[in-house]
Short mmCIF file of C-alpha atoms in Angstrom, two decimals:
data_model
loop_
_atom_site.label_atom_id
_atom_site.label_comp_id
_atom_site.label_asym_id
_atom_site.label_seq_id
_atom_site.Cartn_x
_atom_site.Cartn_y
_atom_site.Cartn_z
CA VAL A 1185 -152.02 -99.71 106.94
CA ALA A 1186 -148.36 -100.16 107.83
CA ASP A 1187 -147.33 -99.52 104.22
CA GLY A 1188 -149.45 -96.37 104.17
CA LYS A 1189 -147.82 -95.14 107.37
CA SER A 1190 -144.30 -95.83 106.08
CA THR A 1191 -145.17 -94.08 102.79
CA GLU A 1192 -146.39 -91.04 104.73
CA GLU A 1193 -143.16 -90.99 106.75
CA GLU A 1194 -141.12 -91.30 103.56
CA TRP A 1195 -142.94 -88.39 101.90
CA THR A 1196 -142.60 -86.26 105.05
CA GLU A 1197 -138.86 -86.98 105.08
CA LEU A 1198 -138.62 -86.05 101.41
CA GLU A 1199 -140.61 -82.86 102.01
CA LYS A 1200 -138.19 -81.76 104.75
CA SER A 1201 -135.25 -82.48 102.45
CA ALA A 1202 -136.84 -80.62 99.49
CA ARG A 1203 -137.36 -77.49 101.62
CA ASN A 1204 -133.71 -77.37 102.69
CA ASP A 1205 -131.92 -75.47 99.90
CA GLN A 1206 -128.45 -76.21 101.27
CA TYR A 1207 -129.19 -79.93 101.36
CA ILE A 1208 -130.53 -79.84 97.78
CA GLU A 1209 -127.34 -78.13 96.60
CA ARG A 1210 -125.24 -80.80 98.35
CA CYS A 1211 -127.38 -83.50 96.67
CA LYS A 1212 -126.82 -81.88 93.27
CA LYS A 1213 -123.09 -81.82 93.91
CA ARG A 1214 -123.11 -85.48 94.99
CA MET A 1215 -125.02 -86.35 91.82
CA VAL A 1216 -122.43 -84.57 89.66
CA ASP A 1217 -119.58 -86.23 91.55
CA ALA A 1218 -121.23 -89.65 91.15
CA GLU A 1219 -121.66 -89.14 87.41
CA HIS A 1220 -117.97 -88.33 86.98
CA ALA A 1221 -116.64 -91.01 89.33
CA PRO A 1222 -115.69 -94.39 87.90
CA ALA A 1223 -118.36 -96.93 88.78
CA ARG A 1224 -117.30 -99.98 90.73
CA PHE A 1225 -118.20 -103.42 89.38
CA LEU A 1226 -120.74 -104.20 92.13
CA ARG A 1227 -122.37 -100.78 91.70
CA LYS A 1228 -122.69 -101.39 87.94
CA ILE A 1229 -124.40 -104.72 88.56
CA THR A 1230 -126.74 -103.13 91.12
CA LEU A 1231 -127.66 -100.35 88.70
CA CYS A 1232 -128.34 -102.84 85.91
CA LEU A 1233 -130.51 -105.03 88.12
CA THR A 1234 -132.51 -102.16 89.63
CA SER A 1235 -133.09 -100.60 86.22
CA ALA A 1236 -134.34 -103.95 84.88
CA PHE A 1237 -136.30 -104.82 88.03
CA PRO A 1238 -137.36 -101.60 89.83
CA SER A 1239 -139.33 -103.55 92.42
CA ILE A 1240 -136.12 -104.89 94.04
CA ARG A 1241 -134.77 -101.38 94.66
CA ARG A 1242 -134.45 -100.21 98.25
CA ARG A 1243 -137.28 -97.82 98.95
CA ARG A 1244 -136.66 -95.44 101.86
CA ASN A 1245 -135.22 -92.44 99.97
CA SER A 1246 -132.04 -94.42 99.69
CA SER A 1247 -130.52 -92.32 96.96
CA VAL A 1248 -129.78 -88.73 96.21
CA PHE A 1249 -131.76 -89.27 93.03
CA ASP A 1250 -134.94 -89.90 95.08
CA VAL A 1251 -134.55 -86.61 96.95
CA LEU A 1252 -133.82 -84.64 93.77
CA GLN A 1253 -136.69 -86.31 91.90
CA TYR A 1254 -139.12 -85.41 94.70
CA TYR A 1255 -137.72 -81.87 94.71
CA VAL A 1256 -138.33 -81.53 90.95
CA LEU A 1257 -141.84 -82.97 91.10
CA ARG A 1258 -142.74 -80.71 94.04
CA ARG A 1259 -141.34 -77.67 92.22
CA GLU A 1260 -143.29 -78.48 89.04
CA PHE A 1261 -146.49 -78.98 91.07
CA ILE A 1262 -146.09 -75.62 92.80
CA LEU A 1263 -145.30 -73.81 89.53
CA GLU A 1264 -148.61 -75.03 88.03
CA ARG A 1265 -147.41 -74.70 84.47
CA SER A 1266 -149.74 -73.82 81.65
CA ILE A 1267 -151.04 -76.80 79.66
CA ASN A 1268 -150.33 -74.93 76.42
CA PRO A 1269 -146.83 -74.40 75.00
CA PRO A 1270 -144.44 -72.85 76.06
CA PHE A 1271 -145.64 -74.21 79.45
CA GLU A 1272 -144.95 -71.07 81.45
CA PRO A 1273 -145.58 -71.10 85.23
CA ALA A 1274 -149.02 -69.91 86.32
CA LYS A 1275 -149.32 -66.36 87.55
CA GLY A 1276 -151.92 -64.72 89.71
CA ARG A 1277 -154.35 -65.97 92.28
CA HIS A 1278 -154.41 -69.57 91.08
CA CYS A 1279 -150.85 -70.29 92.19
CA VAL A 1280 -150.04 -72.78 94.91
CA PRO A 1281 -148.09 -71.12 97.76
CA ALA A 1282 -144.39 -71.97 98.02
CA ASP A 1283 -144.90 -73.39 101.54
CA PHE A 1284 -147.50 -75.88 100.27
CA HIS A 1285 -147.20 -79.29 101.95
CA TYR A 1286 -146.86 -81.50 98.89
CA ASP A 1287 -146.32 -84.57 101.09
CA LYS A 1288 -149.72 -84.14 102.77
CA TYR A 1289 -151.35 -83.66 99.37
CA LEU A 1290 -149.75 -86.87 98.09
CA PHE A 1291 -150.88 -88.80 101.15
CA MET A 1292 -154.48 -87.54 100.87
CA SER A 1293 -154.48 -88.37 97.15
CA LEU A 1294 -153.20 -91.86 97.92
CA GLY A 1295 -155.98 -92.39 100.47
CA HIS A 1296 -158.58 -91.15 98.00
CA THR A 1297 -157.25 -93.47 95.28
CA ILE A 1298 -157.19 -96.50 97.59
CA ALA A 1299 -160.73 -95.76 98.79
CA HIS A 1300 -161.95 -95.73 95.19
CA SER A 1301 -160.00 -98.85 94.23
CA VAL A 1302 -161.78 -100.95 96.88
CA HIS A 1303 -165.04 -100.66 94.95
CA LEU A 1304 -165.26 -103.49 92.41
CA GLY A 1305 -167.11 -102.61 89.23
CA ILE A 1306 -168.86 -104.95 86.82
CA THR A 1307 -165.74 -105.15 84.64
CA THR A 1308 -163.71 -106.53 87.54
CA TRP A 1309 -166.34 -109.16 88.32
CA LEU A 1310 -166.43 -110.14 84.63
CA CYS A 1311 -162.64 -110.57 84.59
CA ILE A 1312 -162.80 -112.73 87.72
CA ALA A 1313 -165.51 -114.88 86.09
CA VAL A 1314 -163.53 -115.24 82.85
CA PHE A 1315 -160.39 -116.29 84.73
CA ALA A 1316 -162.37 -118.77 86.85
CA ILE A 1317 -163.84 -120.33 83.70
CA LEU A 1318 -160.39 -120.34 82.07
CA PHE A 1319 -158.93 -122.08 85.11
CA PHE A 1320 -161.76 -124.63 85.00
CA PHE A 1321 -160.89 -125.45 81.38
CA VAL A 1322 -157.17 -125.70 82.23
CA MET A 1323 -158.05 -128.15 85.01
CA MET A 1324 -160.14 -130.23 82.58
CA PHE A 1325 -157.44 -130.12 79.87
CA THR A 1326 -154.67 -131.23 82.23
CA GLU A 1327 -156.95 -133.78 83.92
CA SER A 1328 -155.99 -132.23 87.28
CA ASN A 1329 -152.34 -133.28 86.89
CA MET A 1330 -150.62 -131.37 89.70
CA VAL A 1331 -147.20 -131.30 88.04
CA THR A 1332 -148.61 -129.74 84.88
CA LEU A 1333 -150.69 -127.28 86.91
CA ALA A 1334 -147.59 -126.32 88.92
CA TRP A 1335 -145.69 -125.56 85.71
CA ILE A 1336 -148.61 -123.53 84.38
CA TRP A 1337 -148.86 -121.52 87.62
CA ALA A 1338 -145.10 -120.98 87.66
CA GLY A 1339 -145.21 -119.76 84.04
CA VAL A 1340 -148.10 -117.41 84.79
CA GLY A 1341 -146.26 -116.13 87.87
CA ILE A 1342 -143.08 -115.42 85.93
CA PHE A 1343 -145.09 -113.73 83.18
CA LEU A 1344 -146.88 -111.49 85.71
CA PHE A 1345 -143.58 -110.70 87.45
CA MET A 1346 -142.06 -109.57 84.14
CA LEU A 1347 -145.20 -107.63 83.24
CA GLY A 1348 -145.09 -105.87 86.62
CA ASN A 1349 -141.44 -104.95 86.13
CA LEU A 1350 -142.13 -103.56 82.67
CA PHE A 1351 -144.91 -101.47 84.19
CA ASP A 1352 -142.53 -100.23 86.93
CA ILE A 1353 -139.97 -99.26 84.29
CA HIS A 1354 -142.67 -97.41 82.34
CA LEU A 1355 -143.79 -95.53 85.48
CA ASN A 1356 -140.18 -94.60 86.32
CA ASN A 1357 -139.73 -93.25 82.78
CA ILE A 1358 -142.88 -91.15 83.16
CA ARG A 1359 -141.74 -89.84 86.55
CA THR A 1360 -138.30 -88.97 85.20
CA SER A 1361 -139.74 -87.18 82.17
CA PHE A 1362 -141.73 -84.77 84.35
CA GLY A 1363 -138.75 -82.63 85.10
CA THR A 1364 -135.06 -82.34 85.46
CA PHE A 1365 -132.92 -80.59 88.01
CA GLU A 1366 -130.22 -78.15 87.08
CA ILE A 1367 -126.81 -79.64 87.73
CA PRO A 1368 -124.03 -77.11 88.13
CA ALA A 1369 -121.14 -77.41 85.71
CA ALA A 1370 -118.30 -79.53 87.07
#
């Protein structure tokens, strides 16, 4: 519940920022300035680590990139582009109004998704059963040797951590590919 509340506050903060045209222009300028400025050694290391492991990145709209990315996604949502090339914005009565509260929509969608994810289907129960049987066989194979089991659990944990980071990187690539913001010429 606390994470949901902080996410709602974060989206509300981003919504306020995305509606302020002067702030968006300043963010674009800061982004251009940052691209042309020489990167410090510590900043380079931070960028490398956060691009390899997105889950360690600070969350609370800590970068200009977060604000501009939200701005782009909100703009694309409001434009309601056609699904057929050349992907022109929708016209007519099916358009979303420009004052649409995208943050509230995101929060309601998150609640709907979480409500549906609580329900466990037969596939989930089958996976739990398969993993329980697999664990039983691992216990029999290792003869309940705690050192060996600890190494197996550590290996599985590291594997899942890496898999989660690869998934985060994939999601960030999808989010970035949804749109770009126009950066004024320097």
